[in-house]
JSON list of C-alpha atoms in Angstrom, two decimals:
[
{"chain": "A", "resi": 1, "resn": "MET", "atom": "CA", "xyz": [38.39, 196.24, -26.71]},
{"chain": "A", "resi": 2, "resn": "ASN", "atom": "CA", "xyz": [35.14, 193.80, -25.44]},
{"chain": "A", "resi": 3, "resn": "GLU", "atom": "CA", "xyz": [32.26, 196.35, -26.44]},
{"chain": "A", "resi": 4, "resn": "MET", "atom": "CA", "xyz": [30.12, 193.99, -24.39]},
{"chain": "A", "resi": 5, "resn": "MET", "atom": "CA", "xyz": [32.01, 194.63, -21.19]},
{"chain": "A", "resi": 6, "resn": "ASP", "atom": "CA", "xyz": [30.53, 198.70, -21.50]},
{"chain": "A", "resi": 7, "resn": "LYS", "atom": "CA", "xyz": [26.83, 197.62, -22.07]},
{"chain": "A", "resi": 8, "resn": "THR", "atom": "CA", "xyz": [24.28, 197.71, -19.30]},
{"chain": "A", "resi": 9, "resn": "LYS", "atom": "CA", "xyz": [22.66, 195.04, -18.82]},
{"chain": "A", "resi": 10, "resn": "ILE", "atom": "CA", "xyz": [18.84, 194.51, -18.57]},
{"chain": "A", "resi": 11, "resn": "LEU", "atom": "CA", "xyz": [17.05, 191.30, -16.93]},
{"chain": "A", "resi": 12, "resn": "ILE", "atom": "CA", "xyz": [13.56, 190.75, -18.48]},
{"chain": "A", "resi": 13, "resn": "ILE", "atom": "CA", "xyz": [11.50, 188.35, -16.30]},
{"chain": "A", "resi": 14, "resn": "GLU", "atom": "CA", "xyz": [8.55, 188.20, -18.87]},
{"chain": "A", "resi": 15, "resn": "ASP", "atom": "CA", "xyz": [6.33, 184.76, -19.56]},
{"chain": "A", "resi": 16, "resn": "ASP", "atom": "CA", "xyz": [4.72, 186.15, -22.79]},
{"chain": "A", "resi": 17, "resn": "GLU", "atom": "CA", "xyz": [6.82, 185.12, -25.53]},
{"chain": "A", "resi": 18, "resn": "ALA", "atom": "CA", "xyz": [6.19, 187.95, -27.98]},
{"chain": "A", "resi": 19, "resn": "ILE", "atom": "CA", "xyz": [6.47, 190.37, -25.28]},
{"chain": "A", "resi": 20, "resn": "ALA", "atom": "CA", "xyz": [9.64, 189.62, -24.21]},
{"chain": "A", "resi": 21, "resn": "ASP", "atom": "CA", "xyz": [11.30, 189.00, -27.88]},
{"chain": "A", "resi": 22, "resn": "LEU", "atom": "CA", "xyz": [9.84, 192.74, -28.55]},
{"chain": "A", "resi": 23, "resn": "LEU", "atom": "CA", "xyz": [11.84, 193.89, -25.59]},
{"chain": "A", "resi": 24, "resn": "SER", "atom": "CA", "xyz": [14.74, 191.82, -25.86]},
{"chain": "A", "resi": 25, "resn": "TYR", "atom": "CA", "xyz": [15.11, 193.05, -29.55]},
{"chain": "A", "resi": 26, "resn": "GLY", "atom": "CA", "xyz": [14.34, 196.42, -29.25]},
{"chain": "A", "resi": 27, "resn": "LEU", "atom": "CA", "xyz": [16.42, 196.93, -26.31]},
{"chain": "A", "resi": 28, "resn": "ALA", "atom": "CA", "xyz": [19.50, 195.50, -28.05]},
{"chain": "A", "resi": 29, "resn": "GLN", "atom": "CA", "xyz": [18.65, 198.14, -30.61]},
{"chain": "A", "resi": 30, "resn": "GLU", "atom": "CA", "xyz": [19.56, 200.44, -28.33]},
{"chain": "A", "resi": 31, "resn": "GLY", "atom": "CA", "xyz": [22.73, 198.79, -27.34]},
{"chain": "A", "resi": 32, "resn": "PHE", "atom": "CA", "xyz": [21.73, 196.97, -24.02]},
{"chain": "A", "resi": 33, "resn": "GLN", "atom": "CA", "xyz": [22.84, 194.11, -23.27]},
{"chain": "A", "resi": 34, "resn": "THR", "atom": "CA", "xyz": [19.60, 191.68, -22.42]},
{"chain": "A", "resi": 35, "resn": "CYS", "atom": "CA", "xyz": [18.51, 188.35, -20.95]},
{"chain": "A", "resi": 36, "resn": "THR", "atom": "CA", "xyz": [15.13, 187.13, -20.52]},
{"chain": "A", "resi": 37, "resn": "GLU", "atom": "CA", "xyz": [13.62, 184.53, -18.46]},
{"chain": "A", "resi": 38, "resn": "ALA", "atom": "CA", "xyz": [9.77, 182.97, -18.00]},
{"chain": "A", "resi": 39, "resn": "ASN", "atom": "CA", "xyz": [8.99, 182.90, -14.50]},
{"chain": "A", "resi": 40, "resn": "GLY", "atom": "CA", "xyz": [10.63, 183.97, -11.15]},
{"chain": "A", "resi": 41, "resn": "ALA", "atom": "CA", "xyz": [12.71, 181.01, -10.40]},
{"chain": "A", "resi": 42, "resn": "LEU", "atom": "CA", "xyz": [15.11, 181.28, -13.22]},
{"chain": "A", "resi": 43, "resn": "GLY", "atom": "CA", "xyz": [14.87, 185.38, -12.94]},
{"chain": "A", "resi": 44, "resn": "LEU", "atom": "CA", "xyz": [15.90, 185.03, -9.45]},
{"chain": "A", "resi": 45, "resn": "LYS", "atom": "CA", "xyz": [18.70, 182.56, -10.33]},
{"chain": "A", "resi": 46, "resn": "GLN", "atom": "CA", "xyz": [19.99, 185.31, -13.05]},
{"chain": "A", "resi": 47, "resn": "LEU", "atom": "CA", "xyz": [19.78, 188.26, -10.74]},
{"chain": "A", "resi": 48, "resn": "ASP", "atom": "CA", "xyz": [22.87, 186.57, -9.54]},
{"chain": "A", "resi": 49, "resn": "GLN", "atom": "CA", "xyz": [24.57, 185.40, -12.57]},
{"chain": "A", "resi": 50, "resn": "PHE", "atom": "CA", "xyz": [23.64, 188.37, -15.42]},
{"chain": "A", "resi": 51, "resn": "LYS", "atom": "CA", "xyz": [23.94, 190.53, -12.47]},
{"chain": "A", "resi": 52, "resn": "PRO", "atom": "CA", "xyz": [21.78, 192.79, -14.14]},
{"chain": "A", "resi": 53, "resn": "ASP", "atom": "CA", "xyz": [21.94, 196.94, -13.91]},
{"chain": "A", "resi": 54, "resn": "LEU", "atom": "CA", "xyz": [18.03, 196.95, -14.21]},
{"chain": "A", "resi": 55, "resn": "LEU", "atom": "CA", "xyz": [15.65, 194.28, -14.32]},
{"chain": "A", "resi": 56, "resn": "LEU", "atom": "CA", "xyz": [12.08, 194.82, -15.84]},
{"chain": "A", "resi": 57, "resn": "LEU", "atom": "CA", "xyz": [9.73, 192.71, -14.25]},
{"chain": "A", "resi": 58, "resn": "ASP", "atom": "CA", "xyz": [6.29, 191.18, -15.25]},
{"chain": "A", "resi": 59, "resn": "TRP", "atom": "CA", "xyz": [3.37, 191.86, -12.66]},
{"chain": "A", "resi": 60, "resn": "MET", "atom": "CA", "xyz": [1.73, 188.30, -13.26]},
{"chain": "A", "resi": 61, "resn": "LEU", "atom": "CA", "xyz": [4.06, 185.32, -13.74]},
{"chain": "A", "resi": 62, "resn": "PRO", "atom": "CA", "xyz": [3.23, 181.84, -13.96]},
{"chain": "A", "resi": 63, "resn": "ASP", "atom": "CA", "xyz": [5.02, 180.52, -10.85]},
{"chain": "A", "resi": 64, "resn": "CYS", "atom": "CA", "xyz": [4.73, 183.89, -8.35]},
{"chain": "A", "resi": 65, "resn": "SER", "atom": "CA", "xyz": [3.35, 187.52, -8.29]},
{"chain": "A", "resi": 66, "resn": "GLY", "atom": "CA", "xyz": [5.65, 189.81, -9.65]},
{"chain": "A", "resi": 67, "resn": "LEU", "atom": "CA", "xyz": [4.98, 192.06, -6.33]},
{"chain": "A", "resi": 68, "resn": "ASP", "atom": "CA", "xyz": [6.94, 188.82, -4.50]},
{"chain": "A", "resi": 69, "resn": "ILE", "atom": "CA", "xyz": [9.81, 189.18, -6.89]},
{"chain": "A", "resi": 70, "resn": "CYS", "atom": "CA", "xyz": [10.41, 193.16, -6.28]},
{"chain": "A", "resi": 71, "resn": "LYS", "atom": "CA", "xyz": [10.10, 192.51, -2.73]},
{"chain": "A", "resi": 72, "resn": "ILE", "atom": "CA", "xyz": [12.96, 190.27, -2.65]},
{"chain": "A", "resi": 73, "resn": "VAL", "atom": "CA", "xyz": [15.22, 192.31, -5.30]},
{"chain": "A", "resi": 74, "resn": "THR", "atom": "CA", "xyz": [14.71, 195.21, -3.21]},
{"chain": "A", "resi": 75, "resn": "HIS", "atom": "CA", "xyz": [15.77, 193.92, 0.26]},
{"chain": "A", "resi": 76, "resn": "ARG", "atom": "CA", "xyz": [18.50, 191.45, -1.44]},
{"chain": "A", "resi": 77, "resn": "TYR", "atom": "CA", "xyz": [20.06, 194.01, -4.14]},
{"chain": "A", "resi": 78, "resn": "ASN", "atom": "CA", "xyz": [20.56, 197.46, -5.14]},
{"chain": "A", "resi": 79, "resn": "ILE", "atom": "CA", "xyz": [19.30, 197.78, -9.08]},
{"chain": "A", "resi": 80, "resn": "PRO", "atom": "CA", "xyz": [16.01, 199.55, -10.44]},
{"chain": "A", "resi": 81, "resn": "ILE", "atom": "CA", "xyz": [13.12, 197.86, -11.18]},
{"chain": "A", "resi": 82, "resn": "LEU", "atom": "CA", "xyz": [10.51, 198.25, -14.24]},
{"chain": "A", "resi": 83, "resn": "MET", "atom": "CA", "xyz": [7.60, 196.93, -13.78]},
{"chain": "A", "resi": 84, "resn": "ILE", "atom": "CA", "xyz": [4.84, 195.74, -16.27]},
{"chain": "A", "resi": 85, "resn": "THR", "atom": "CA", "xyz": [1.67, 195.45, -15.60]},
{"chain": "A", "resi": 86, "resn": "ALA", "atom": "CA", "xyz": [-1.76, 194.70, -17.82]},
{"chain": "A", "resi": 87, "resn": "LYS", "atom": "CA", "xyz": [-3.32, 195.93, -14.89]},
{"chain": "A", "resi": 88, "resn": "SER", "atom": "CA", "xyz": [-5.17, 199.18, -15.01]},
{"chain": "A", "resi": 89, "resn": "ASP", "atom": "CA", "xyz": [-6.14, 199.57, -11.39]},
{"chain": "A", "resi": 90, "resn": "ILE", "atom": "CA", "xyz": [-4.47, 202.24, -9.83]},
{"chain": "A", "resi": 91, "resn": "THR", "atom": "CA", "xyz": [-4.08, 200.55, -6.82]},
{"chain": "A", "resi": 92, "resn": "ASP", "atom": "CA", "xyz": [-1.68, 197.86, -8.11]},
{"chain": "A", "resi": 93, "resn": "LYS", "atom": "CA", "xyz": [0.56, 200.70, -9.46]},
{"chain": "A", "resi": 94, "resn": "VAL", "atom": "CA", "xyz": [0.83, 201.83, -5.84]},
{"chain": "A", "resi": 95, "resn": "LEU", "atom": "CA", "xyz": [1.26, 198.80, -4.49]},
{"chain": "A", "resi": 96, "resn": "GLY", "atom": "CA", "xyz": [4.21, 197.72, -6.98]},
{"chain": "A", "resi": 97, "resn": "LEU", "atom": "CA", "xyz": [5.98, 201.37, -5.98]},
{"chain": "A", "resi": 98, "resn": "GLU", "atom": "CA", "xyz": [5.17, 200.58, -2.30]},
{"chain": "A", "resi": 99, "resn": "PHE", "atom": "CA", "xyz": [7.45, 197.57, -2.41]},
{"chain": "A", "resi": 100, "resn": "GLY", "atom": "CA", "xyz": [10.45, 199.04, -4.29]},
{"chain": "A", "resi": 101, "resn": "ALA", "atom": "CA", "xyz": [9.30, 199.19, -7.88]},
{"chain": "A", "resi": 102, "resn": "ASP", "atom": "CA", "xyz": [11.07, 202.66, -9.69]},
{"chain": "A", "resi": 103, "resn": "ASP", "atom": "CA", "xyz": [8.62, 202.76, -12.32]},
{"chain": "A", "resi": 104, "resn": "TYR", "atom": "CA", "xyz": [5.93, 201.11, -14.04]},
{"chain": "A", "resi": 105, "resn": "ILE", "atom": "CA", "xyz": [4.27, 200.54, -17.63]},
{"chain": "A", "resi": 106, "resn": "THR", "atom": "CA", "xyz": [0.97, 199.14, -18.47]},
{"chain": "A", "resi": 107, "resn": "LYS", "atom": "CA", "xyz": [0.37, 197.06, -21.55]},
{"chain": "A", "resi": 108, "resn": "PRO", "atom": "CA", "xyz": [-0.02, 197.38, -24.48]},
{"chain": "A", "resi": 109, "resn": "PHE", "atom": "CA", "xyz": [2.91, 199.79, -24.34]},
{"chain": "A", "resi": 110, "resn": "ASP", "atom": "CA", "xyz": [5.04, 201.81, -27.06]},
{"chain": "A", "resi": 111, "resn": "LEU", "atom": "CA", "xyz": [8.99, 200.27, -27.25]},
{"chain": "A", "resi": 112, "resn": "ARG", "atom": "CA", "xyz": [9.94, 204.00, -27.33]},
{"chain": "A", "resi": 113, "resn": "GLU", "atom": "CA", "xyz": [8.31, 205.13, -24.27]},
{"chain": "A", "resi": 114, "resn": "VAL", "atom": "CA", "xyz": [9.59, 201.69, -22.44]},
{"chain": "A", "resi": 115, "resn": "ILE", "atom": "CA", "xyz": [12.90, 202.76, -23.52]},
{"chain": "A", "resi": 116, "resn": "ALA", "atom": "CA", "xyz": [12.41, 206.20, -22.30]},
{"chain": "A", "resi": 117, "resn": "ARG", "atom": "CA", "xyz": [11.55, 205.06, -18.80]},
{"chain": "A", "resi": 118, "resn": "ILE", "atom": "CA", "xyz": [14.95, 202.96, -18.72]},
{"chain": "A", "resi": 119, "resn": "ARG", "atom": "CA", "xyz": [17.09, 205.90, -19.74]},
{"chain": "A", "resi": 120, "resn": "THR", "atom": "CA", "xyz": [15.14, 207.98, -17.16]},
{"chain": "A", "resi": 121, "resn": "ILE", "atom": "CA", "xyz": [16.02, 205.62, -13.96]},
{"chain": "A", "resi": 122, "resn": "LEU", "atom": "CA", "xyz": [19.55, 205.20, -15.32]},
{"chain": "A", "resi": 123, "resn": "ARG", "atom": "CA", "xyz": [20.26, 208.80, -15.66]},
{"chain": "A", "resi": 124, "resn": "ARG", "atom": "CA", "xyz": [19.10, 209.35, -11.83]},
{"chain": "A", "resi": 125, "resn": "LEU", "atom": "CA", "xyz": [20.60, 205.93, -10.45]},
{"chain": "A", "resi": 126, "resn": "GLU", "atom": "CA", "xyz": [24.09, 207.75, -12.35]},
{"chain": "A", "resi": 127, "resn": "GLN", "atom": "CA", "xyz": [23.56, 210.95, -10.78]},
{"chain": "A", "resi": 128, "resn": "ALA", "atom": "CA", "xyz": [22.24, 209.43, -7.52]},
{"chain": "A", "resi": 129, "resn": "ASN", "atom": "CA", "xyz": [25.89, 207.71, -7.33]},
{"chain": "A", "resi": 130, "resn": "HIS", "atom": "CA", "xyz": [28.06, 210.20, -9.33]},
{"chain": "A", "resi": 131, "resn": "VAL", "atom": "CA", "xyz": [30.34, 210.96, -6.07]},
{"chain": "A", "resi": 132, "resn": "HIS", "atom": "CA", "xyz": [30.40, 207.59, -5.10]},
{"chain": "A", "resi": 133, "resn": "ASP", "atom": "CA", "xyz": [31.31, 206.33, -8.76]},
{"chain": "A", "resi": 134, "resn": "ARG", "atom": "CA", "xyz": [34.20, 208.80, -8.50]},
{"chain": "A", "resi": 135, "resn": "GLY", "atom": "CA", "xyz": [35.70, 207.25, -5.49]},
{"chain": "A", "resi": 136, "resn": "THR", "atom": "CA", "xyz": [35.74, 210.46, -3.65]},
{"chain": "A", "resi": 137, "resn": "SER", "atom": "CA", "xyz": [33.93, 211.73, -0.37]},
{"chain": "A", "resi": 138, "resn": "ASN", "atom": "CA", "xyz": [32.58, 215.40, -1.11]},
{"chain": "A", "resi": 139, "resn": "GLU", "atom": "CA", "xyz": [29.91, 214.36, 1.34]},
{"chain": "A", "resi": 140, "resn": "GLU", "atom": "CA", "xyz": [30.34, 214.46, 5.29]},
{"chain": "A", "resi": 141, "resn": "PRO", "atom": "CA", "xyz": [28.18, 211.91, 7.68]},
{"chain": "A", "resi": 142, "resn": "ILE", "atom": "CA", "xyz": [25.13, 214.37, 8.46]},
{"chain": "A", "resi": 143, "resn": "GLN", "atom": "CA", "xyz": [24.10, 213.92, 12.20]},
{"chain": "A", "resi": 144, "resn": "PHE", "atom": "CA", "xyz": [20.61, 214.36, 13.39]},
{"chain": "A", "resi": 145, "resn": "LYS", "atom": "CA", "xyz": [19.86, 213.59, 17.25]},
{"chain": "A", "resi": 146, "resn": "ASN", "atom": "CA", "xyz": [21.18, 210.01, 17.93]},
{"chain": "A", "resi": 147, "resn": "ILE", "atom": "CA", "xyz": [20.67, 209.37, 13.84]},
{"chain": "A", "resi": 148, "resn": "VAL", "atom": "CA", "xyz": [23.74, 209.44, 11.76]},
{"chain": "A", "resi": 149, "resn": "ILE", "atom": "CA", "xyz": [23.44, 208.91, 7.62]},
{"chain": "A", "resi": 150, "resn": "ILE", "atom": "CA", "xyz": [26.79, 208.51, 5.54]},
{"chain": "A", "resi": 151, "resn": "PRO", "atom": "CA", "xyz": [25.33, 209.62, 2.31]},
{"chain": "A", "resi": 152, "resn": "ASP", "atom": "CA", "xyz": [28.52, 207.71, 0.28]},
{"chain": "A", "resi": 153, "resn": "GLU", "atom": "CA", "xyz": [28.24, 204.21, 1.84]},
{"chain": "A", "resi": 154, "resn": "ARG", "atom": "CA", "xyz": [24.36, 204.97, 1.76]},
{"chain": "A", "resi": 155, "resn": "ILE", "atom": "CA", "xyz": [24.19, 203.62, 5.25]},
{"chain": "A", "resi": 156, "resn": "VAL", "atom": "CA", "xyz": [21.93, 205.10, 8.45]},
{"chain": "A", "resi": 157, "resn": "LYS", "atom": "CA", "xyz": [22.63, 204.28, 11.70]},
{"chain": "A", "resi": 158, "resn": "LYS", "atom": "CA", "xyz": [20.77, 205.31, 15.04]},
{"chain": "A", "resi": 159, "resn": "ASP", "atom": "CA", "xyz": [22.84, 205.01, 18.20]},
{"chain": "A", "resi": 160, "resn": "GLY", "atom": "CA", "xyz": [25.45, 203.42, 16.54]},
{"chain": "A", "resi": 161, "resn": "ILE", "atom": "CA", "xyz": [23.45, 200.54, 15.23]},
{"chain": "A", "resi": 162, "resn": "ILE", "atom": "CA", "xyz": [23.05, 200.17, 11.18]},
{"chain": "A", "resi": 163, "resn": "VAL", "atom": "CA", "xyz": [19.17, 200.91, 9.97]},
{"chain": "A", "resi": 164, "resn": "ASP", "atom": "CA", "xyz": [18.13, 198.47, 7.15]},
{"chain": "A", "resi": 165, "resn": "LEU", "atom": "CA", "xyz": [16.33, 201.22, 4.86]},
{"chain": "A", "resi": 166, "resn": "THR", "atom": "CA", "xyz": [15.53, 200.64, 1.03]},
{"chain": "A", "resi": 167, "resn": "PRO", "atom": "CA", "xyz": [16.76, 202.71, -1.79]},
{"chain": "A", "resi": 168, "resn": "LYS", "atom": "CA", "xyz": [13.99, 204.59, -1.85]},
{"chain": "A", "resi": 169, "resn": "GLU", "atom": "CA", "xyz": [13.34, 204.68, 2.14]},
{"chain": "A", "resi": 170, "resn": "PHE", "atom": "CA", "xyz": [17.20, 206.23, 2.38]},
{"chain": "A", "resi": 171, "resn": "ASP", "atom": "CA", "xyz": [16.64, 208.42, -0.48]},
{"chain": "A", "resi": 172, "resn": "LEU", "atom": "CA", "xyz": [13.21, 209.92, 1.22]},
{"chain": "A", "resi": 173, "resn": "LEU", "atom": "CA", "xyz": [15.08, 209.97, 4.61]},
{"chain": "A", "resi": 174, "resn": "LYS", "atom": "CA", "xyz": [18.05, 212.03, 2.98]},
{"chain": "A", "resi": 175, "resn": "THR", "atom": "CA", "xyz": [15.98, 214.86, 1.20]},
{"chain": "A", "resi": 176, "resn": "LEU", "atom": "CA", "xyz": [13.91, 215.49, 4.50]},
{"chain": "A", "resi": 177, "resn": "ILE", "atom": "CA", "xyz": [16.89, 215.87, 6.64]},
{"chain": "A", "resi": 178, "resn": "ASP", "atom": "CA", "xyz": [19.08, 217.65, 4.04]},
{"chain": "A", "resi": 179, "resn": "HIS", "atom": "CA", "xyz": [15.93, 220.25, 4.21]},
{"chain": "A", "resi": 180, "resn": "ARG", "atom": "CA", "xyz": [15.54, 220.60, 7.30]},
{"chain": "A", "resi": 181, "resn": "GLY", "atom": "CA", "xyz": [12.29, 222.85, 8.39]},
{"chain": "A", "resi": 182, "resn": "LYS", "atom": "CA", "xyz": [10.98, 222.65, 4.41]},
{"chain": "A", "resi": 183, "resn": "ILE", "atom": "CA", "xyz": [7.45, 221.75, 4.10]},
{"chain": "A", "resi": 184, "resn": "PHE", "atom": "CA", "xyz": [7.61, 219.06, 0.81]},
{"chain": "A", "resi": 185, "resn": "THR", "atom": "CA", "xyz": [3.98, 218.13, -0.77]},
{"chain": "A", "resi": 186, "resn": "ARG", "atom": "CA", "xyz": [3.79, 214.31, -1.04]},
{"chain": "A", "resi": 187, "resn": "SER", "atom": "CA", "xyz": [3.92, 215.29, -5.31]},
{"chain": "A", "resi": 188, "resn": "GLU", "atom": "CA", "xyz": [7.15, 216.92, -4.60]},
{"chain": "A", "resi": 189, "resn": "LEU", "atom": "CA", "xyz": [8.27, 214.24, -2.95]},
{"chain": "A", "resi": 190, "resn": "LEU", "atom": "CA", "xyz": [7.15, 211.43, -5.47]},
{"chain": "A", "resi": 191, "resn": "GLU", "atom": "CA", "xyz": [9.16, 213.98, -7.88]},
{"chain": "A", "resi": 192, "resn": "PHE", "atom": "CA", "xyz": [12.56, 214.02, -6.03]},
{"chain": "A", "resi": 193, "resn": "ILE", "atom": "CA", "xyz": [12.08, 210.19, -4.79]},
{"chain": "A", "resi": 194, "resn": "TRP", "atom": "CA", "xyz": [10.23, 208.94, -7.53]},
{"chain": "A", "resi": 195, "resn": "GLY", "atom": "CA", "xyz": [11.27, 210.88, -10.27]},
{"chain": "A", "resi": 196, "resn": "TYR", "atom": "CA", "xyz": [8.03, 211.70, -11.76]},
{"chain": "A", "resi": 197, "resn": "ASP", "atom": "CA", "xyz": [4.16, 212.74, -10.91]},
{"chain": "A", "resi": 198, "resn": "PHE", "atom": "CA", "xyz": [2.37, 209.41, -10.42]},
{"chain": "A", "resi": 199, "resn": "ALA", "atom": "CA", "xyz": [-1.26, 210.68, -11.03]},
{"chain": "A", "resi": 200, "resn": "GLY", "atom": "CA", "xyz": [-2.10, 212.52, -8.55]},
{"chain": "A", "resi": 201, "resn": "ASP", "atom": "CA", "xyz": [-2.21, 209.46, -6.04]},
{"chain": "A", "resi": 202, "resn": "THR", "atom": "CA", "xyz": [0.17, 210.04, -3.58]},
{"chain": "A", "resi": 203, "resn": "ARG", "atom": "CA", "xyz": [-0.13, 206.65, -1.03]},
{"chain": "A", "resi": 204, "resn": "THR", "atom": "CA", "xyz": [2.95, 205.60, -1.55]},
{"chain": "A", "resi": 205, "resn": "VAL", "atom": "CA", "xyz": [5.18, 208.46, 0.00]},
{"chain": "A", "resi": 206, "resn": "ASP", "atom": "CA", "xyz": [2.32, 208.05, 2.88]},
{"chain": "A", "resi": 207, "resn": "THR", "atom": "CA", "xyz": [3.50, 204.40, 3.23]},
{"chain": "A", "resi": 208, "resn": "HIS", "atom": "CA", "xyz": [6.97, 205.14, 2.83]},
{"chain": "A", "resi": 209, "resn": "ILE", "atom": "CA", "xyz": [7.10, 207.63, 5.49]},
{"chain": "A", "resi": 210, "resn": "GLN", "atom": "CA", "xyz": [5.32, 205.34, 8.15]},
{"chain": "A", "resi": 211, "resn": "ARG", "atom": "CA", "xyz": [8.24, 202.62, 7.39]},
{"chain": "A", "resi": 212, "resn": "LEU", "atom": "CA", "xyz": [10.68, 205.21, 8.19]},
{"chain": "A", "resi": 213, "resn": "ARG", "atom": "CA", "xyz": [9.19, 206.14, 11.28]},
{"chain": "A", "resi": 214, "resn": "LYS", "atom": "CA", "xyz": [8.51, 202.73, 12.47]},
{"chain": "A", "resi": 215, "resn": "LYS", "atom": "CA", "xyz": [12.67, 201.85, 11.27]},
{"chain": "A", "resi": 216, "resn": "LEU", "atom": "CA", "xyz": [13.93, 204.53, 13.21]},
{"chain": "A", "resi": 217, "resn": "ASN", "atom": "CA", "xyz": [11.57, 204.03, 15.45]},
{"chain": "A", "resi": 218, "resn": "ALA", "atom": "CA", "xyz": [11.66, 208.17, 15.88]},
{"chain": "A", "resi": 219, "resn": "SER", "atom": "CA", "xyz": [7.68, 209.24, 15.00]},
{"chain": "A", "resi": 220, "resn": "ASP", "atom": "CA", "xyz": [8.82, 212.94, 15.96]},
{"chain": "A", "resi": 221, "resn": "LEU", "atom": "CA", "xyz": [11.69, 212.97, 13.69]},
{"chain": "A", "resi": 222, "resn": "ILE", "atom": "CA", "xyz": [9.30, 213.35, 10.25]},
{"chain": "A", "resi": 223, "resn": "LYS", "atom": "CA", "xyz": [6.84, 215.77, 11.05]},
{"chain": "A", "resi": 224, "resn": "THR", "atom": "CA", "xyz": [3.13, 215.61, 9.14]},
{"chain": "A", "resi": 225, "resn": "VAL", "atom": "CA", "xyz": [1.88, 219.07, 7.99]},
{"chain": "A", "resi": 226, "resn": "PHE", "atom": "CA", "xyz": [-1.71, 218.24, 7.78]},
{"chain": "A", "resi": 227, "resn": "GLY", "atom": "CA", "xyz": [-3.31, 219.21, 4.20]},
{"chain": "A", "resi": 228, "resn": "ILE", "atom": "CA", "xyz": [0.09, 219.92, 2.94]},
{"chain": "A", "resi": 229, "resn": "GLY", "atom": "CA", "xyz": [2.80, 217.10, 3.76]},
{"chain": "A", "resi": 230, "resn": "TYR", "atom": "CA", "xyz": [5.26, 216.61, 5.50]},
{"chain": "A", "resi": 231, "resn": "LYS", "atom": "CA", "xyz": [8.85, 217.72, 7.01]},
{"chain": "A", "resi": 232, "resn": "CYS", "atom": "CA", "xyz": [12.02, 217.57, 9.15]},
{"chain": "A", "resi": 233, "resn": "GLU", "atom": "CA", "xyz": [11.90, 219.92, 11.90]},
{"chain": "A", "resi": 234, "resn": "LYS", "atom": "CA", "xyz": [15.61, 221.99, 12.24]},
{"chain": "A", "resi": 235, "resn": "GLN", "atom": "CA", "xyz": [17.78, 220.90, 14.93]},
{"chain": "A", "resi": 236, "resn": "GLU", "atom": "CA", "xyz": [17.58, 222.63, 18.44]},
{"chain": "A", "resi": 237, "resn": "GLU", "atom": "CA", "xyz": [21.07, 223.74, 19.47]}
]
């Protein structure tokens, strides 16, 4: 039996050698298979060669911004991203989430916290893909007006044409449509979609809602409930 085949693979893109070694060693001790690259260009190559299950990505890289890598990964691959940042500015953290990161951790960090964040992300991903991984189809396509959601394939179509959504945009849309008529606060949506309470700043939810409305060209689909949050109207029969 090849034990390596069963290990979750984590790609670390981090130019600080000491931090990269710490992460690689610590994650290996926890049973993960790791690969480390010191810049964005090499890291992007490893995405195709190493085929990681999760990306640990430093915000500041010598050849590009981690944010640029984040944007590329979000659009090309369907893997979760945990960003590492030395910046304490909350705007930078929100920006990372807006461009597809699943979570962030600030230097200096406790290795145990990094491992806990990774396990949380992977657990939520496993739960989200549970039906799909079993190879059975328990969820029927959902139709709302001229929009169709195919949950098992994570596809959204408008007027029969596939709309290119990021994983977070898909989860947000499905959550709202699954609970038509229910008003969600921004904090509730952060908890449902991102999996944790994000320090009271909810701009990332607003940004994702705006993008959903634009991509679906349906500003009336998701209603703003002023002072509270958002809801998807019940479909009129």
